[in-house]
Short mmCIF file of C-alpha atoms in Angstrom, two decimals:
data_model
loop_
_atom_site.label_atom_id
_atom_site.label_comp_id
_atom_site.label_asym_id
_atom_site.label_seq_id
_atom_site.Cartn_x
_atom_site.Cartn_y
_atom_site.Cartn_z
CA UNK A 1 77.67 149.81 -55.54
CA UNK A 2 79.76 146.88 -54.35
CA UNK A 3 81.72 147.53 -51.23
CA UNK A 4 84.40 144.90 -52.00
CA UNK A 5 86.19 144.42 -55.30
CA UNK A 6 88.68 141.91 -56.57
CA UNK A 7 92.15 142.56 -55.20
CA UNK A 8 93.37 144.11 -58.42
CA UNK A 9 90.28 146.26 -58.80
CA UNK A 10 90.62 147.50 -55.22
CA UNK A 11 94.19 148.50 -55.93
CA UNK A 12 93.07 150.46 -58.96
CA UNK A 13 90.53 152.39 -56.92
CA UNK A 14 93.38 153.58 -54.69
CA UNK A 15 95.51 154.84 -57.57
CA UNK A 16 96.98 158.28 -56.87
CA UNK A 17 95.13 161.24 -58.36
CA UNK A 18 96.44 163.40 -61.17
CA UNK A 19 95.46 166.81 -62.40
CA UNK A 20 93.35 167.04 -65.51
CA UNK A 21 95.55 167.60 -68.51
CA UNK A 22 92.99 169.15 -70.84
CA UNK A 23 89.80 171.14 -70.99
CA UNK A 24 87.45 168.20 -71.47
CA UNK A 25 87.78 166.42 -68.14
CA UNK A 26 89.82 163.72 -66.37
CA UNK A 27 92.27 162.25 -68.85
CA UNK A 28 94.98 163.27 -71.28
CA UNK A 29 95.37 165.12 -74.57
CA UNK A 30 96.82 162.79 -77.21
CA UNK A 31 97.39 162.94 -80.96
CA UNK A 32 94.53 161.85 -83.17
CA UNK A 33 94.72 158.82 -85.49
CA UNK A 34 96.56 160.87 -88.10
CA UNK A 35 99.19 162.00 -85.57
CA UNK A 36 98.06 165.58 -85.14
CA UNK A 37 99.12 166.58 -81.59
CA UNK A 38 96.69 167.45 -78.79
CA UNK A 39 93.57 166.96 -80.90
CA UNK A 40 92.18 163.84 -79.27
CA UNK A 41 91.39 162.88 -75.70
CA UNK A 42 91.64 159.66 -73.75
CA UNK A 43 89.56 159.80 -70.59
CA UNK A 44 86.21 161.18 -69.47
CA UNK A 45 84.23 164.25 -70.46
CA UNK A 46 83.20 166.65 -67.66
CA UNK A 47 83.00 168.74 -65.46
CA UNK A 48 79.42 167.53 -65.13
CA UNK A 49 76.78 169.86 -66.50
CA UNK A 50 79.32 172.00 -68.41
CA UNK A 51 80.91 169.95 -71.16
CA UNK A 52 77.61 168.11 -71.70
CA UNK A 53 74.77 170.39 -70.53
CA UNK A 54 72.08 168.57 -68.58
CA UNK A 55 74.24 165.50 -67.83
CA UNK A 56 75.26 165.11 -64.21
CA UNK A 57 77.74 162.25 -64.71
CA UNK A 58 81.06 161.96 -66.49
CA UNK A 59 80.80 160.61 -70.02
CA UNK A 60 83.01 158.57 -72.34
CA UNK A 61 83.16 158.56 -76.12
CA UNK A 62 81.62 155.49 -77.69
CA UNK A 63 82.45 155.79 -81.40
CA UNK A 64 86.09 155.98 -82.52
CA UNK A 65 86.81 157.87 -85.73
CA UNK A 66 83.71 160.08 -85.30
CA UNK A 67 83.83 163.70 -84.19
CA UNK A 68 83.88 164.53 -80.49
CA UNK A 69 80.97 165.93 -78.47
CA UNK A 70 81.75 169.51 -79.53
CA UNK A 71 80.37 168.61 -82.96
CA UNK A 72 77.25 166.88 -81.60
CA UNK A 73 74.86 169.81 -81.83
CA UNK A 74 72.42 168.61 -79.18
CA UNK A 75 72.19 165.34 -77.32
CA UNK A 76 68.93 163.55 -76.70
CA UNK A 77 67.75 162.16 -73.34
CA UNK A 78 69.61 159.44 -71.47
CA UNK A 79 68.54 155.96 -72.58
CA UNK A 80 69.53 152.45 -71.52
CA UNK A 81 70.93 149.97 -74.02
CA UNK A 82 71.31 146.21 -73.57
CA UNK A 83 72.48 145.85 -77.20
CA UNK A 84 75.07 147.92 -79.00
CA UNK A 85 76.15 148.26 -82.65
CA UNK A 86 79.55 149.73 -83.50
CA UNK A 87 79.49 152.76 -85.78
CA UNK A 88 82.99 151.88 -86.98
CA UNK A 89 82.55 148.18 -87.78
CA UNK A 90 78.72 147.90 -87.96
CA UNK A 91 79.06 144.79 -85.77
CA UNK A 92 76.99 144.10 -82.68
CA UNK A 93 78.80 143.80 -79.39
CA UNK A 94 78.08 140.59 -77.52
CA UNK A 95 75.66 140.70 -74.59
CA UNK A 96 78.57 139.80 -72.29
CA UNK A 97 80.69 142.70 -73.56
CA UNK A 98 77.81 145.17 -73.20
CA UNK A 99 77.27 144.08 -69.59
CA UNK A 100 81.01 144.21 -68.84
CA UNK A 101 81.36 147.71 -70.28
CA UNK A 102 78.37 148.77 -68.16
CA UNK A 103 80.01 147.23 -65.08
CA UNK A 104 83.25 149.19 -65.52
CA UNK A 105 81.42 152.45 -66.24
CA UNK A 106 79.22 151.85 -63.21
CA UNK A 107 82.02 151.11 -60.75
CA UNK A 108 84.96 153.13 -62.01
CA UNK A 109 83.69 155.68 -64.52
CA UNK A 110 82.81 158.48 -62.11
CA UNK A 111 86.33 159.55 -61.17
CA UNK A 112 88.61 162.56 -60.76
CA UNK A 113 91.72 160.48 -61.40
CA UNK A 114 93.14 161.04 -64.88
CA UNK A 115 94.77 157.62 -65.13
CA UNK A 116 91.62 155.82 -63.99
CA UNK A 117 89.54 157.78 -66.52
CA UNK A 118 91.97 156.87 -69.30
CA UNK A 119 91.81 153.19 -68.33
CA UNK A 120 88.00 153.21 -68.32
CA UNK A 121 87.99 154.88 -71.74
CA UNK A 122 90.28 152.16 -73.11
CA UNK A 123 88.03 149.45 -71.63
CA UNK A 124 84.89 150.93 -73.20
CA UNK A 125 86.42 150.82 -76.70
CA UNK A 126 87.81 147.32 -76.06
CA UNK A 127 84.37 145.92 -75.27
CA UNK A 128 82.27 147.83 -77.79
CA UNK A 129 84.82 147.70 -80.62
CA UNK A 130 86.07 144.14 -80.04
CA UNK A 131 88.37 142.88 -82.76
CA UNK A 132 89.18 146.35 -84.10
CA UNK A 133 92.32 148.44 -83.85
CA UNK A 134 90.77 150.22 -80.86
CA UNK A 135 90.41 147.10 -78.71
CA UNK A 136 92.81 145.74 -76.14
CA UNK A 137 94.87 143.66 -75.74
CA UNK A 138 96.40 143.86 -79.24
CA UNK A 139 94.69 146.66 -81.16
CA UNK A 140 97.29 148.98 -82.66
CA UNK A 141 95.39 152.20 -81.95
CA UNK A 142 94.43 150.99 -78.45
CA UNK A 143 98.06 150.41 -77.57
CA UNK A 144 99.04 153.69 -79.21
CA UNK A 145 96.45 155.66 -77.21
CA UNK A 146 97.78 154.22 -73.96
CA UNK A 147 101.41 154.49 -75.02
CA UNK A 148 101.92 158.24 -75.46
CA UNK A 149 104.56 159.75 -73.14
CA UNK A 150 102.03 161.83 -71.19
CA UNK A 151 99.80 158.81 -70.43
CA UNK A 152 101.19 156.91 -67.39
CA UNK A 153 102.22 153.32 -68.21
CA UNK A 154 100.03 152.04 -65.36
CA UNK A 155 96.90 153.07 -67.28
CA UNK A 156 97.23 149.95 -69.42
CA UNK A 157 97.65 147.76 -66.32
CA UNK A 158 94.59 149.33 -64.75
CA UNK A 159 92.53 148.75 -67.90
CA UNK A 160 93.52 145.06 -67.88
CA UNK A 161 92.55 144.88 -64.20
CA UNK A 162 89.13 146.36 -64.83
CA UNK A 163 88.53 143.87 -67.63
CA UNK A 164 89.57 140.91 -65.48
CA UNK A 165 87.27 142.06 -62.71
CA UNK A 166 84.35 142.64 -65.08
CA UNK A 167 84.80 139.14 -66.52
CA UNK A 168 84.26 137.74 -63.04
CA UNK A 169 81.66 140.08 -61.55
CA UNK A 170 79.62 141.74 -64.33
CA UNK A 171 75.88 141.09 -64.42
CA UNK A 172 73.13 140.39 -64.95
CA UNK A 173 72.86 139.11 -61.40
CA UNK A 174 70.98 136.32 -59.66
CA UNK A 175 70.13 136.03 -55.97
CA UNK A 176 70.31 132.52 -54.55
CA UNK A 177 68.50 131.49 -51.34
CA UNK A 178 69.42 128.20 -49.67
CA UNK A 179 67.70 126.97 -46.48
CA UNK A 180 69.76 124.92 -44.05
CA UNK A 181 67.39 121.99 -43.70
CA UNK A 182 64.01 120.48 -44.51
CA UNK A 183 60.50 121.60 -43.55
CA UNK A 184 60.13 123.89 -40.57
CA UNK A 185 58.07 123.26 -37.52
CA UNK A 186 55.50 125.96 -36.75
CA UNK A 187 57.29 128.79 -34.98
CA UNK A 188 60.66 127.13 -35.60
CA UNK A 189 63.85 128.79 -36.78
CA UNK A 190 66.24 127.92 -39.58
CA UNK A 191 69.37 129.48 -41.02
CA UNK A 192 69.23 130.68 -44.62
CA UNK A 193 72.32 131.23 -46.78
CA UNK A 194 72.24 133.96 -49.41
CA UNK A 195 74.52 134.87 -52.28
CA UNK A 196 74.46 136.93 -55.46
CA UNK A 197 76.07 135.43 -58.54
CA UNK A 198 77.34 137.26 -61.60
CA UNK A 199 76.75 136.26 -65.22
CA UNK A 200 79.73 133.90 -64.98
CA UNK A 201 78.52 132.36 -61.70
CA UNK A 202 81.00 134.08 -59.35
CA UNK A 203 79.66 135.05 -55.94
CA UNK A 204 79.78 138.81 -55.59
CA UNK A 205 81.18 140.26 -52.34
CA UNK A 206 79.96 143.38 -50.60
CA UNK A 207 76.35 143.28 -51.80
CA UNK A 208 73.72 144.67 -49.44
CA UNK A 209 70.59 142.50 -49.38
CA UNK A 210 67.21 143.67 -48.12
CA UNK A 211 65.25 140.80 -46.58
CA UNK A 212 61.52 140.64 -45.94
CA UNK A 213 60.57 137.66 -43.80
CA UNK A 214 59.58 137.10 -40.18
CA UNK A 215 62.47 136.76 -37.77
CA UNK A 216 65.21 137.79 -40.21
CA UNK A 217 67.43 140.84 -40.08
CA UNK A 218 66.12 143.57 -42.35
CA UNK A 219 69.41 143.67 -44.23
CA UNK A 220 72.69 141.75 -44.52
CA UNK A 221 75.79 142.15 -46.67
CA UNK A 222 77.66 139.40 -48.50
CA UNK A 223 81.11 138.79 -47.05
CA UNK A 224 84.48 138.56 -48.81
CA UNK A 225 83.45 135.14 -50.12
CA UNK A 226 80.20 136.53 -51.48
CA UNK A 227 77.97 134.83 -48.88
CA UNK A 228 75.56 136.13 -46.22
CA UNK A 229 73.40 134.31 -43.68
CA UNK A 230 70.25 135.15 -41.76
CA UNK A 231 67.77 133.31 -39.52
CA UNK A 232 64.14 132.81 -40.51
CA UNK A 233 61.30 132.17 -38.05
CA UNK A 234 58.32 130.21 -39.35
CA UNK A 235 54.79 131.33 -38.63
CA UNK A 236 52.22 129.11 -36.94
CA UNK A 237 49.74 128.78 -39.77
CA UNK A 238 51.43 129.47 -43.11
CA UNK A 239 54.59 128.70 -45.03
CA UNK A 240 57.45 131.19 -44.66
CA UNK A 241 58.22 133.26 -47.77
CA UNK A 242 61.74 134.70 -47.92
CA UNK A 243 61.93 137.78 -50.18
CA UNK A 244 65.38 139.20 -50.95
CA UNK A 245 66.26 142.31 -52.96
CA UNK A 246 69.59 143.83 -53.99
CA UNK A 247 68.97 147.40 -55.11
CA UNK A 248 72.46 148.77 -55.77
CA UNK A 249 74.30 146.28 -57.93
CA UNK A 250 76.63 147.54 -60.67
CA UNK A 251 74.90 148.48 -63.88
CA UNK A 252 74.25 145.79 -66.49
CA UNK A 253 72.98 148.09 -69.24
CA UNK A 254 74.73 150.98 -70.99
CA UNK A 255 73.44 154.50 -70.34
CA UNK A 256 74.00 156.65 -73.39
CA UNK A 257 73.02 159.90 -75.09
CA UNK A 258 72.78 160.22 -78.85
CA UNK A 259 73.79 163.39 -80.79
CA UNK A 260 71.61 165.13 -83.32
CA UNK A 261 74.64 165.15 -85.63
CA UNK A 262 75.14 161.56 -86.73
CA UNK A 263 78.82 162.30 -87.47
CA UNK A 264 79.51 162.93 -83.80
CA UNK A 265 80.14 160.30 -81.14
CA UNK A 266 77.52 158.85 -78.88
CA UNK A 267 78.46 159.35 -75.24
CA UNK A 268 78.33 156.69 -72.53
CA UNK A 269 77.60 157.85 -69.02
CA UNK A 270 79.42 156.76 -65.90
CA UNK A 271 77.53 155.41 -62.93
CA UNK A 272 74.23 153.56 -63.07
CA UNK A 273 73.04 150.60 -61.06
CA UNK A 274 70.98 147.47 -61.49
CA UNK A 275 68.93 145.36 -59.12
CA UNK A 276 67.95 141.76 -58.54
CA UNK A 277 65.32 140.02 -56.47
CA UNK A 278 64.32 136.51 -55.54
CA UNK A 279 61.97 134.73 -53.20
CA UNK A 280 61.71 131.24 -51.78
CA UNK A 281 58.84 129.62 -49.91
CA UNK A 282 59.98 127.49 -47.01
CA UNK A 283 57.59 124.64 -46.23
CA UNK A 284 56.17 124.70 -42.73
CA UNK A 285 54.65 121.47 -41.44
CA UNK A 286 51.06 121.66 -40.27
CA UNK A 287 50.56 122.00 -36.55
CA UNK A 288 50.52 118.56 -34.90
CA UNK A 289 49.10 117.14 -31.69
CA UNK A 290 48.80 113.72 -30.05
CA UNK A 291 46.50 111.43 -28.08
CA UNK A 292 47.80 109.70 -24.98
CA UNK A 293 45.85 106.65 -23.81
CA UNK A 294 46.02 105.47 -20.22
CA UNK A 295 44.61 101.96 -19.86
CA UNK A 296 43.56 100.60 -16.45
CA UNK A 297 41.38 97.85 -15.01
CA UNK A 298 38.15 99.20 -13.57
CA UNK A 299 38.10 96.74 -10.69
CA UNK A 300 41.71 97.04 -9.46
CA UNK A 301 42.92 100.35 -10.93
CA UNK A 302 46.01 98.62 -12.20
CA UNK A 303 47.39 99.46 -15.66
CA UNK A 304 46.86 96.98 -18.46
CA UNK A 305 49.55 96.22 -21.05
CA UNK A 306 49.08 94.85 -24.55
CA UNK A 307 45.66 96.39 -25.17
CA UNK A 308 45.27 97.21 -28.88
CA UNK A 309 43.72 100.53 -30.02
CA UNK A 310 42.83 102.39 -33.21
CA UNK A 311 42.55 106.16 -33.64
CA UNK A 312 39.96 107.22 -36.20
CA UNK A 313 39.47 110.71 -37.65
CA UNK A 314 36.13 112.46 -38.01
CA UNK A 315 35.57 110.64 -41.31
CA UNK A 316 36.00 107.24 -39.69
CA UNK A 317 39.41 106.62 -41.26
CA UNK A 318 41.97 104.83 -39.10
CA UNK A 319 44.98 107.14 -38.75
CA UNK A 320 46.97 105.30 -36.06
CA UNK A 321 47.14 101.88 -34.37
CA UNK A 322 49.11 100.63 -31.40
CA UNK A 323 49.24 98.75 -28.10
CA UNK A 324 49.69 99.88 -24.55
CA UNK A 325 53.13 99.31 -23.07
CA UNK A 326 54.05 97.69 -19.78
CA UNK A 327 52.95 100.86 -17.99
CA UNK A 328 49.55 100.86 -19.66
CA UNK A 329 50.37 103.81 -21.93
CA UNK A 330 50.19 104.32 -25.70
CA UNK A 331 50.52 107.64 -27.55
CA UNK A 332 49.54 108.42 -31.13
CA UNK A 333 51.63 111.35 -32.46
CA UNK A 334 51.64 113.68 -35.46
CA UNK A 335 47.90 114.18 -35.50
CA UNK A 336 46.48 117.28 -37.14
CA UNK A 337 44.17 119.34 -34.93
CA UNK A 338 40.60 117.97 -34.98
CA UNK A 339 38.19 115.42 -33.48
CA UNK A 340 39.12 111.76 -33.13
CA UNK A 341 37.59 108.50 -31.88
CA UNK A 342 39.53 106.14 -29.60
CA UNK A 343 38.48 102.59 -30.43
CA UNK A 344 39.62 99.56 -28.42
CA UNK A 345 40.28 96.67 -30.77
CA UNK A 346 41.39 93.89 -28.45
CA UNK A 347 41.23 93.73 -24.68
CA UNK A 348 43.35 91.61 -22.40
CA UNK A 349 42.00 88.24 -21.36
CA UNK A 350 39.29 88.45 -18.75
CA UNK A 351 38.20 92.03 -19.59
CA UNK A 352 35.49 93.46 -21.79
CA UNK A 353 36.12 95.91 -24.66
CA UNK A 354 35.66 99.51 -23.53
CA UNK A 355 33.16 101.70 -25.40
CA UNK A 356 34.51 104.19 -27.96
CA UNK A 357 35.49 107.66 -26.75
CA UNK A 358 35.85 110.90 -28.68
CA UNK A 359 38.48 113.54 -28.00
CA UNK A 360 39.81 116.73 -29.60
CA UNK A 361 43.44 117.33 -30.61
CA UNK A 362 44.69 120.90 -30.46
CA UNK A 363 47.93 122.67 -31.51
CA UNK A 364 51.00 120.82 -30.21
CA UNK A 365 49.03 119.43 -27.27
CA UNK A 366 48.62 115.84 -26.00
CA UNK A 367 44.98 114.92 -25.37
CA UNK A 368 44.85 112.33 -22.55
CA UNK A 369 42.15 109.67 -22.66
CA UNK A 370 41.55 107.34 -19.73
CA UNK A 371 40.16 103.97 -20.76
CA UNK A 372 38.95 101.55 -18.13
CA UNK A 373 38.19 97.93 -18.94
CA UNK A 374 35.52 96.15 -16.95
CA UNK A 375 36.26 92.61 -15.91
CA UNK A 376 34.11 89.96 -17.49
CA UNK A 377 31.81 88.72 -14.70
CA UNK A 378 32.43 85.19 -13.38
CA UNK A 379 29.28 83.03 -13.78
CA UNK A 380 27.69 82.14 -10.47
CA UNK A 381 28.13 78.52 -9.31
CA UNK A 382 24.66 76.85 -9.13
CA UNK A 383 23.60 75.94 -5.61
CA UNK A 384 22.89 72.20 -5.08
CA UNK A 385 19.20 71.34 -4.85
CA UNK A 386 17.98 68.73 -2.27
CA UNK A 387 16.87 65.53 -3.88
CA UNK A 388 14.06 63.66 -2.23
CA UNK A 389 13.96 59.98 -3.11
CA UNK A 390 10.49 58.62 -2.78
CA UNK A 391 10.12 55.72 -0.43
CA UNK A 392 9.55 52.50 -2.28
CA UNK A 393 6.67 50.26 -1.22
CA UNK A 394 7.60 47.58 1.18
CA UNK A 395 6.90 43.95 0.30
CA UNK A 396 6.46 40.91 2.65
CA UNK A 397 8.63 37.91 2.78
#
């Protein structure tokens, strides 16, 4: 059940108790439609297990103008109904009205308070007999049933309050899961916002949510605004799946028993719950590593700036390019774990290209590769060779 209701509904729950006025259960003896005194009842049937053998919850009449449960003979087993046809008008109740009647029976039907039971009874007829004389706010018989001197005037106010609350918070329900940001890093944390919305989109307060995901609290409860938060921790290898379940929401389907005598009323049972569940997969980025290149001159040990490199994966595809900075460093980031080749594309003037090197990137680690360029050798200066000039023959004068 919800722990927090609308302000009006909460006030109704605190209504002072009253002693049962008749033999059937919480409620009041009233005249029937013909005016015969003390022959009809507005309220619930119980005590449980006595008025209706085998039924542990209070029950409410569902069919005006038919005989009460004393004429039923036997009732069949409890069944759930998401559709409902009026015995009086032969019209189908809308899906919204069925769910709203179920909500009020679920939250407020199981009561010892006579006035509350009378209000719930009036609400049930208003939803399932909409447009007839038995339906609030204007039905003649509805107003008459709540207007007898022994029925407190507040019963009508309470009935209107239940209907206003049901319009906002009746099901069926939907759980919404909203992560705070984008993809998670492996092992990272993110806040997740949760809420449960009613059929009309209102966020429902006081709903306990069971959560199944790493790093989250096992259960949280929506606050007065209908919102709850939890923190999710991503795994290292897989996406994070957030599974959320609400097991004790107000009922969205009618629970009823049907008499063997078709001239007697069907009975709607108080209580009942519904549930909702949802899951969301949060994307977790693959584990990433990096390669850090340290570029130096083999002859002097000094770092070399402006040297261009490529990083190639194990299929030979270039996955990163860059140049060393003024300190002789360049780092390729966001590399998936695996084997890579460091290939020097362009050396600085006066140095030879270094041979390729292979390295392995692991989870969130920086693989350091030292690359040394060898200076291009200076060609030796040829030594001068002695030149012997042959002596020319001498001639006489």
